[in-house]
Coordinates of N, CA and C in Angstrom, one line a residue:
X176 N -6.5 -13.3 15.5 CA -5.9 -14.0 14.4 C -4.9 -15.1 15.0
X177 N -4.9 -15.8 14.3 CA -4.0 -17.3 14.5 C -2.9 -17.2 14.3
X178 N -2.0 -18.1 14.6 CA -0.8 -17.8 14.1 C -0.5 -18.6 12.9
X179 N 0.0 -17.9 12.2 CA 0.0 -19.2 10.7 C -1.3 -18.3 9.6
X180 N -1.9 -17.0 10.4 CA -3.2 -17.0 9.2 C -2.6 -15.4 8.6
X181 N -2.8 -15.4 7.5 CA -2.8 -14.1 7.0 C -4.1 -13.1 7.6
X182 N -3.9 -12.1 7.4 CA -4.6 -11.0 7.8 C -5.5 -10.4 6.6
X183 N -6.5 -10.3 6.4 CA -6.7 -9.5 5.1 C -8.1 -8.9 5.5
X184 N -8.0 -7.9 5.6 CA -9.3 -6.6 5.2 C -9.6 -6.9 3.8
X185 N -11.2 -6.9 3.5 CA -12.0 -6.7 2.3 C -12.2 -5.3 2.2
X186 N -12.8 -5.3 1.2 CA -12.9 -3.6 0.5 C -14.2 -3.3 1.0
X187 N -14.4 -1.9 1.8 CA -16.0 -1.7 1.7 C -15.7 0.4 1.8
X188 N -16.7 0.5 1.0 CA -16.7 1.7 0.3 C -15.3 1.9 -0.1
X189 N -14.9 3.1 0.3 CA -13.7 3.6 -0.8 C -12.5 3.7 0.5
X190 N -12.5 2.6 1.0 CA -11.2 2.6 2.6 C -10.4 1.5 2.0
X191 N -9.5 1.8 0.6 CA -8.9 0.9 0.4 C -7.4 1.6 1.1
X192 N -7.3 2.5 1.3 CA -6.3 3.1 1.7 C -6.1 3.2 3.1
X193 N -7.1 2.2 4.0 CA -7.5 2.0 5.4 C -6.7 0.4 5.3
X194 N -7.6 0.0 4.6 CA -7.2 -1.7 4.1 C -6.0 -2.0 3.9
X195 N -4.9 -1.6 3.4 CA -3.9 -1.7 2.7 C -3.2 -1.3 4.1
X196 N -3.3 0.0 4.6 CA -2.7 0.0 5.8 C -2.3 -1.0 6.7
X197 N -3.9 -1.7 7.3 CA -4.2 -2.2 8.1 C -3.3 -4.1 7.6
X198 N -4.1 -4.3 6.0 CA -3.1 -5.3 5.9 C -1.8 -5.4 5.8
X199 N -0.9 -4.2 5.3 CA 0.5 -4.6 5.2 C 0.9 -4.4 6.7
X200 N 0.5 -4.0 8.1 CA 0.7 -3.9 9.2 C 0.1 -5.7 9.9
X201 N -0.5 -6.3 9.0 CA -1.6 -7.8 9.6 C -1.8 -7.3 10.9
X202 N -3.0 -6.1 10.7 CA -3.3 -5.9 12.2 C -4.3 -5.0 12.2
X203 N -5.4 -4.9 12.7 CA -6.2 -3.4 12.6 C -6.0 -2.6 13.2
X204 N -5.1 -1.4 12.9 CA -4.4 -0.6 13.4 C -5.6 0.8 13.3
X205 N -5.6 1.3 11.6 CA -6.5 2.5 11.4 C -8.2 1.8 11.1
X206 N -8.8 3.1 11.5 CA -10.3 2.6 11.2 C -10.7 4.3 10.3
X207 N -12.1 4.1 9.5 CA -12.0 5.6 8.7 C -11.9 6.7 9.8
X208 N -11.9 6.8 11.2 CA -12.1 7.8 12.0 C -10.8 8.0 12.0
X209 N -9.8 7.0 12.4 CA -8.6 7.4 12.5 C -7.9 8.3 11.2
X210 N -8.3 7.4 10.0 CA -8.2 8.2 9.1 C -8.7 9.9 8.8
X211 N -9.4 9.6 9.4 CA -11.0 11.3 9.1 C -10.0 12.1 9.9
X212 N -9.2 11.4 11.3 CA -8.6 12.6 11.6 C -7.2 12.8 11.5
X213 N -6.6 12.0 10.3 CA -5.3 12.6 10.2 C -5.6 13.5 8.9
X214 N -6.6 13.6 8.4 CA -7.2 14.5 7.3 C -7.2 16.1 7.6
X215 N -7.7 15.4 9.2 CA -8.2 17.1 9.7 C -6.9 17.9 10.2
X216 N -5.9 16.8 10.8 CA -4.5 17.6 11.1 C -4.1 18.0 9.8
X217 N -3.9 17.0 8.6 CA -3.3 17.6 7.2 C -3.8 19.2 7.2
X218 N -4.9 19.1 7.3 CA -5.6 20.9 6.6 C -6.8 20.6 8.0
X219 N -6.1 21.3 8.6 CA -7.3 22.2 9.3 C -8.2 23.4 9.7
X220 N -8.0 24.0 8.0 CA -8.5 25.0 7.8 C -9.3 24.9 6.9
X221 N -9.6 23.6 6.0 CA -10.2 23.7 5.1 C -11.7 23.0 5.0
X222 N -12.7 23.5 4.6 CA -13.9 23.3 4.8 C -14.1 21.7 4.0
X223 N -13.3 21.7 2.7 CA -14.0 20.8 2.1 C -12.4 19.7 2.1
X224 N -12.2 18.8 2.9 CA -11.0 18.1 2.9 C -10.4 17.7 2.2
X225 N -8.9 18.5 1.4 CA -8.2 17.7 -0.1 C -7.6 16.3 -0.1
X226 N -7.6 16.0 1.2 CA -7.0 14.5 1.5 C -8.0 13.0 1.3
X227 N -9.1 13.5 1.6 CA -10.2 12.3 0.6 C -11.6 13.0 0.8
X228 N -12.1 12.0 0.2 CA -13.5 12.1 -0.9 C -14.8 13.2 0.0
X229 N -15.0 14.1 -0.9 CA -16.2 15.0 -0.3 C -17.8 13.9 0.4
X230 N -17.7 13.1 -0.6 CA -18.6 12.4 0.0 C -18.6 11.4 2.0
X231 N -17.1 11.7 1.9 CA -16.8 11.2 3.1 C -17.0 9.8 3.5
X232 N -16.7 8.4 2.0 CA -16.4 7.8 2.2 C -15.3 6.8 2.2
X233 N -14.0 7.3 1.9 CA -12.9 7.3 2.2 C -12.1 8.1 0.8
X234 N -11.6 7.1 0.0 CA -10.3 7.7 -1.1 C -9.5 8.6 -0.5
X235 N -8.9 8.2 0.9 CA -7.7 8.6 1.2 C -6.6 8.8 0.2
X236 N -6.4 10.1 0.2 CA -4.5 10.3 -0.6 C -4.0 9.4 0.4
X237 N -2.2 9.9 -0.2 CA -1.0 9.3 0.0 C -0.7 9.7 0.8
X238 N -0.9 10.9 1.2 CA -0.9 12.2 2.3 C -1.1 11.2 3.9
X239 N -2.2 10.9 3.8 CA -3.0 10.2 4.8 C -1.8 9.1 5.5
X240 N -1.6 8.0 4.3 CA -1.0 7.1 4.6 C 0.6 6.9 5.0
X241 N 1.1 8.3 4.2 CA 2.0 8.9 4.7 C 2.3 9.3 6.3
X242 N 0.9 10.3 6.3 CA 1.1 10.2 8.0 C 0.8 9.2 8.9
X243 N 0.3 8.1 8.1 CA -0.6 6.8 9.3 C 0.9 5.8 9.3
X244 N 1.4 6.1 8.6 CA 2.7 4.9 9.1 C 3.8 5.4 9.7
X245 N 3.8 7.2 9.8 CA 4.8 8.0 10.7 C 4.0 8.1 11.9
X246 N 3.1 7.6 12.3 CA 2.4 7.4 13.7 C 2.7 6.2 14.5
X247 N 3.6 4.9 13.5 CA 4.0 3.6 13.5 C 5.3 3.8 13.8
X248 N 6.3 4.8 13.8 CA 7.6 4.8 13.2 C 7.9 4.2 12.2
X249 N 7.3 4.1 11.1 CA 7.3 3.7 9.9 C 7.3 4.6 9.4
X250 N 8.1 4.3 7.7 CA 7.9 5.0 6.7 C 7.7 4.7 5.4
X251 N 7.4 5.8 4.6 CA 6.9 5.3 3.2 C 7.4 5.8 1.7
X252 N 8.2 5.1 1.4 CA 9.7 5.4 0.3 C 9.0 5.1 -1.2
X253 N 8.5 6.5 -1.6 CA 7.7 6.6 -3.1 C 9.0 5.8 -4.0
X254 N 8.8 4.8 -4.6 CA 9.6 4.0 -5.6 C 9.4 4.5 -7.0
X255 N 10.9 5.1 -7.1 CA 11.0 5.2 -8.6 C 11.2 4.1 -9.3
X256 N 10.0 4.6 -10.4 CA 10.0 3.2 -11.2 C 11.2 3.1 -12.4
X257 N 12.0 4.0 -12.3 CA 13.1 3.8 -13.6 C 14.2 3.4 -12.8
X258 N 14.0 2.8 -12.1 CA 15.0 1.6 -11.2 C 14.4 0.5 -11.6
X259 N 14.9 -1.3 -11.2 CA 14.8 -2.1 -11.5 C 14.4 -2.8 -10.2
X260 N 13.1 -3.5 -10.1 CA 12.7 -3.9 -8.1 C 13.9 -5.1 -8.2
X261 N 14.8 -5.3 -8.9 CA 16.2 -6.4 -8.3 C 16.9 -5.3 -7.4
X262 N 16.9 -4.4 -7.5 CA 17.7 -3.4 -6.4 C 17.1 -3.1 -5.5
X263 N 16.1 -3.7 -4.8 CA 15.2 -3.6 -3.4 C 16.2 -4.6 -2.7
X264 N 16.5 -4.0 -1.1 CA 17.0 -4.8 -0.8 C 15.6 -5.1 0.6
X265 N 15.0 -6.4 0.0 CA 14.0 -6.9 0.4 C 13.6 -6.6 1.7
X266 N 15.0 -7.1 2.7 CA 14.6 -7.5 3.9 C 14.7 -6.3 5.0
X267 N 15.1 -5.2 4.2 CA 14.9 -4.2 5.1 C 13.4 -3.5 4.3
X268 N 12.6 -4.1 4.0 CA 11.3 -3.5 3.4 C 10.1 -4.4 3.9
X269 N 9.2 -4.0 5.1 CA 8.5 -4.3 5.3 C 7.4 -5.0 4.9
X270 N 6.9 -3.8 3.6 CA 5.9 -4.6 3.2 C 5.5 -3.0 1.7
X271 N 4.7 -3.5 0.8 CA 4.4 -2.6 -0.3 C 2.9 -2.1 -0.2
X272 N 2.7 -0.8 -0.5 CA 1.6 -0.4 -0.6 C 1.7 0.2 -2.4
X273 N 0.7 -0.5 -3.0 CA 1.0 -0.1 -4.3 C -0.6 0.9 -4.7
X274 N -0.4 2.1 -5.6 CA -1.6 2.3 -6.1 C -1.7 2.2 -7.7
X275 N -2.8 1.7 -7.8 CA -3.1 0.9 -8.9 C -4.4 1.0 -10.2
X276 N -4.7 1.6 -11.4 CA -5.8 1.6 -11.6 C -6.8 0.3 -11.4
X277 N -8.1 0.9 -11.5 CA -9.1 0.0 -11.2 C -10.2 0.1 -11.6
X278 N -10.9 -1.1 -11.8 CA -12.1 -1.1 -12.7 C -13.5 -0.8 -11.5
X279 N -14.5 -0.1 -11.8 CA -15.4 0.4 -11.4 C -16.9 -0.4 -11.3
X280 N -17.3 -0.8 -10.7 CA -18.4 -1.9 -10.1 C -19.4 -1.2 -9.6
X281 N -20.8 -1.6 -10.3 CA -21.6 -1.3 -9.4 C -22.4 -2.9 -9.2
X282 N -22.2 -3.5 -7.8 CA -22.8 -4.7 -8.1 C -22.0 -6.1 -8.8
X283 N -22.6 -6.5 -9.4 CA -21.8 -7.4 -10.8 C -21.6 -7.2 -12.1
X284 N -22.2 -5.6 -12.4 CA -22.1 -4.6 -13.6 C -20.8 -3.6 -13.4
X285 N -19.4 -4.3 -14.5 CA -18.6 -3.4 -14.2 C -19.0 -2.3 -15.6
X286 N -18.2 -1.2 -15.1 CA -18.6 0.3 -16.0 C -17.4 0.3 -16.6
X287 N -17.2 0.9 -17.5 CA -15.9 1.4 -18.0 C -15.1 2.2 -17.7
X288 N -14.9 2.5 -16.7 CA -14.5 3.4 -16.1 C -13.5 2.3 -15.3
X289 N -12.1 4.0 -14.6 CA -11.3 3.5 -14.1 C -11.2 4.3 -12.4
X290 N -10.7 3.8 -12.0 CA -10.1 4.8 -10.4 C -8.9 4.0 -10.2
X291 N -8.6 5.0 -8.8 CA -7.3 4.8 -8.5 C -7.7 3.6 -7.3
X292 N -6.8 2.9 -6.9 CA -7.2 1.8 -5.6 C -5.5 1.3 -5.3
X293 N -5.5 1.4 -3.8 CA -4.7 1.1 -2.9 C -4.8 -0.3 -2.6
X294 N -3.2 -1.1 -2.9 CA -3.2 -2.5 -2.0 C -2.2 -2.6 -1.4
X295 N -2.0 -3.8 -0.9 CA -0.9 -3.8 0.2 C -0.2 -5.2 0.1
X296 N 1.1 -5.9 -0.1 CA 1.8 -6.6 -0.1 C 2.8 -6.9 0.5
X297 N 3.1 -8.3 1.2 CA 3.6 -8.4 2.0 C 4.0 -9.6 2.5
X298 N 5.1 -9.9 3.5 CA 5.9 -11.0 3.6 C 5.1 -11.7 5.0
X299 N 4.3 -13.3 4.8 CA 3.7 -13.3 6.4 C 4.3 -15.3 6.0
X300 N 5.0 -15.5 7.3 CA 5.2 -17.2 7.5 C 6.1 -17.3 5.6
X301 N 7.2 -16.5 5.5 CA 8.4 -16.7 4.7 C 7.9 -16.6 3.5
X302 N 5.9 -16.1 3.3 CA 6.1 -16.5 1.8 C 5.5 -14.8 1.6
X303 N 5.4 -14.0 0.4 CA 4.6 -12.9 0.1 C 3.3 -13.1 -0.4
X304 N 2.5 -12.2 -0.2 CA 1.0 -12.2 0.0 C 0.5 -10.8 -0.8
X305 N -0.3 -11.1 -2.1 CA -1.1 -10.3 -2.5 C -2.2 -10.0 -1.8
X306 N -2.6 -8.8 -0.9 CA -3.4 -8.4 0.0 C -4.4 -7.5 -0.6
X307 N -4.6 -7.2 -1.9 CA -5.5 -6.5 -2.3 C -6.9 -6.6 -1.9
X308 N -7.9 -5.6 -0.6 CA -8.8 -5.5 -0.3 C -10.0 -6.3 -1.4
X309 N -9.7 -5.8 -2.4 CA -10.9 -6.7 -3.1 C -11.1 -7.8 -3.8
X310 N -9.5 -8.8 -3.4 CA -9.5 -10.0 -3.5 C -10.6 -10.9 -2.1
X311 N -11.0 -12.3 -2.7 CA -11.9 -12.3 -1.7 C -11.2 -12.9 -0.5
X312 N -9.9 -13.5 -0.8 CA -8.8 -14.0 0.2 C -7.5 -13.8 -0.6
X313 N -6.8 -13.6 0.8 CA -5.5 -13.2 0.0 C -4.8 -14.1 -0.8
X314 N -3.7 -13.7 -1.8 CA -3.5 -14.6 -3.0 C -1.7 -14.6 -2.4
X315 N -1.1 -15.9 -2.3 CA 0.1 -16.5 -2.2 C 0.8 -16.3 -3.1
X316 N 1.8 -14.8 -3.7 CA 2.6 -14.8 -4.4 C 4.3 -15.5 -4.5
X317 N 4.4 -15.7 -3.5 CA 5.8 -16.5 -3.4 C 7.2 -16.3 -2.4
X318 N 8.1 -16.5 -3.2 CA 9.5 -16.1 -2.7 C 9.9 -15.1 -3.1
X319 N 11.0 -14.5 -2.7 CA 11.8 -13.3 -3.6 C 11.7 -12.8 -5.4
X320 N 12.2 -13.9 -5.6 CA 11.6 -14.3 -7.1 C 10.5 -13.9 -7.4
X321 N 9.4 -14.7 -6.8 CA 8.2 -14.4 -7.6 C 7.5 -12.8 -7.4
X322 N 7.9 -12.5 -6.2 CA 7.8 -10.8 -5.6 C 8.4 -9.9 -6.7
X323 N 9.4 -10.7 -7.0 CA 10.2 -9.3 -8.0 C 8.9 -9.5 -9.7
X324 N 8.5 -10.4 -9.5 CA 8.2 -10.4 -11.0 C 6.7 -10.1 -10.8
X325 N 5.7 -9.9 -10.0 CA 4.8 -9.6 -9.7 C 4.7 -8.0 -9.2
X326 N 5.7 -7.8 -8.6 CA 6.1 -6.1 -8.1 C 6.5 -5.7 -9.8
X327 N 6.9 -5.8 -10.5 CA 7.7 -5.7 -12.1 C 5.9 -5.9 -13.2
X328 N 5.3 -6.5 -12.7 CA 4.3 -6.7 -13.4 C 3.0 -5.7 -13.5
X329 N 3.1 -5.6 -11.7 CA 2.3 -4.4 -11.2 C 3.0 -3.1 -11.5
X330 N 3.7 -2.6 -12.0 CA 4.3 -1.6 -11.7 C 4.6 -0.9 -13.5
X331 N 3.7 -2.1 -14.3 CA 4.4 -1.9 -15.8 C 3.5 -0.5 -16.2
X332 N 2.0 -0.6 -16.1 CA 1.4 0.3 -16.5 C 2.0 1.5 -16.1
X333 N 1.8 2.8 -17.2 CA 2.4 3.9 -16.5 C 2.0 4.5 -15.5
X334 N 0.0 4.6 -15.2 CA -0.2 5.1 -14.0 C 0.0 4.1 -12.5
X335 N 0.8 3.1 -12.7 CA 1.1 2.6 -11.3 C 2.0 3.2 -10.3
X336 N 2.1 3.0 -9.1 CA 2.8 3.7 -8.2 C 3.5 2.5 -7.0
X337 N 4.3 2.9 -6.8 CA 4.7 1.5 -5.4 C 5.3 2.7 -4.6
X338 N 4.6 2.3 -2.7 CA 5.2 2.4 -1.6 C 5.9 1.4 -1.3
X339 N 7.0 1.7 -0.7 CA 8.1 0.7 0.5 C 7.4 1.2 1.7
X340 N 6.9 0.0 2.4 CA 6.5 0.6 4.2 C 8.2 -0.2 4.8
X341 N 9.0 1.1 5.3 CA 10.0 0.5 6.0 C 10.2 1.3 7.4
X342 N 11.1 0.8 8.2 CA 11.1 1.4 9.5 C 11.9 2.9 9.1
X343 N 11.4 3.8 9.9 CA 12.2 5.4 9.9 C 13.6 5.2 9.9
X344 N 14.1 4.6 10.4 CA 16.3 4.6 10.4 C 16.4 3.9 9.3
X345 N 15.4 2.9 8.4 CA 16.2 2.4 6.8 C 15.6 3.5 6.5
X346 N 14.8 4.4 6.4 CA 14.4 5.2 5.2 C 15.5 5.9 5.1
X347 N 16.3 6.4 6.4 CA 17.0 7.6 6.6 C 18.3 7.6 5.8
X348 N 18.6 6.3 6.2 CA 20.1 5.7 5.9 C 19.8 5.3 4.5
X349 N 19.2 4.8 3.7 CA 18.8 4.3 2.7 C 19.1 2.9 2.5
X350 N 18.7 2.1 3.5 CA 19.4 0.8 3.0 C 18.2 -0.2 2.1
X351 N 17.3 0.2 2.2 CA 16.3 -0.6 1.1 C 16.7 -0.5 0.0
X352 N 17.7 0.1 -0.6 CA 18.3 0.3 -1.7 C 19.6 -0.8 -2.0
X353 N 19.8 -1.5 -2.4 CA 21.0 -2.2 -3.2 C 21.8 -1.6 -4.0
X354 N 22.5 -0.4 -3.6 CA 23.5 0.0 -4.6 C 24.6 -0.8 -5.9
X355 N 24.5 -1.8 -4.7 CA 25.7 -2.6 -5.2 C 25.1 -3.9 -6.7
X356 N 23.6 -3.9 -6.6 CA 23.1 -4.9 -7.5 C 23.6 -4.4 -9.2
X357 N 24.5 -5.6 -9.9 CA 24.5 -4.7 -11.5 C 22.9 -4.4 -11.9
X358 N 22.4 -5.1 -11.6 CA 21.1 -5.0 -12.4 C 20.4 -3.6 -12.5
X359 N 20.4 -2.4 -11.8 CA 20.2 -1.3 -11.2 C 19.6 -0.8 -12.9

């Protein structure tokens, strides 16, 4: 990778929770093996793996990604959404892993149907970057500003969810938090 180029994983089978990793790190860090075996440390007693898909082609839980970024010294701060993203204090927050409903494809025939899908968001050369695997290139969301209203947009539906990927001593201490913002 260049310097100056965003990083972006495409989506292939169900490793969006590989993708997201890999992008909000701009790096290829996990591959599904890596993932297959932080499955097998979660439960290593279990025949049929609760951490993703029987079929064995990805749908990593949170579980997974949870452990894949405490392998980084990173961590992953589940965001309550009955807070306001103006009280993120940005710059101690790496980058966002959001999960998200999703529409179901087979081909160019979408189904009605929904799933869950993992993306990853992130700050690369001062601006933020919609990294979602099955965009066909990543999409240039902006400055602070526009992050807050696109994180605020993503996050409206009820089944949305947002990760903070921040280093292990902000998680600890809590400084991704803005206590002090009125807006709270």
């Amino acid at each position: 990778m260049n310097e100056g180029e965003v990083f972006h994983e495409k989506q292939r089978l169900e490793l969006c929770a590989i993708h997201a990793l890999n992008n909000v790190l701009q790096e290829r860090v996990f591959t599904k093996e890596t993932a297959d075996d932080i499955c097998k440390r979660l439960a290593p007693q279990c025949v049929v793996n609760p951490h993703r898909s029987m079929l064995g082609t990805g749908n990593y839980d949170v579980n997974v990604i949870m452990a894949a970024l405490q392998s980084r010294e990173l961590a992953a701060v589940w965001w309550d959404k009955r807070r306001t993203v103006h009280c993120l204090c940005l710059s101690k927050v790496q980058g966002f892993i959001l999960n998200v409903p999703s529409r179901v494809s087979l081909g160019i025939v979408s189904l009605p149907l929904r799933r869950r899908h993992w993306l990853a968001v992130c700050l690369v050369n001062g601006q933020y970057y919609n990294l979602d695997s099955k965009l066909k290139n990543p999409v240039c969301i902006g400055g602070e500003a526009e992050l807050r209203v696109f994180l605020s947009e993503q996050l409206s539906p009820e089944v949305a969810e947002m990760l903070l990927v921040v280093r292990q001593e902000v998680e600890e201490d809590g400084s991704w938090l803005n206590l002090d913002n009125p807006q709270n």
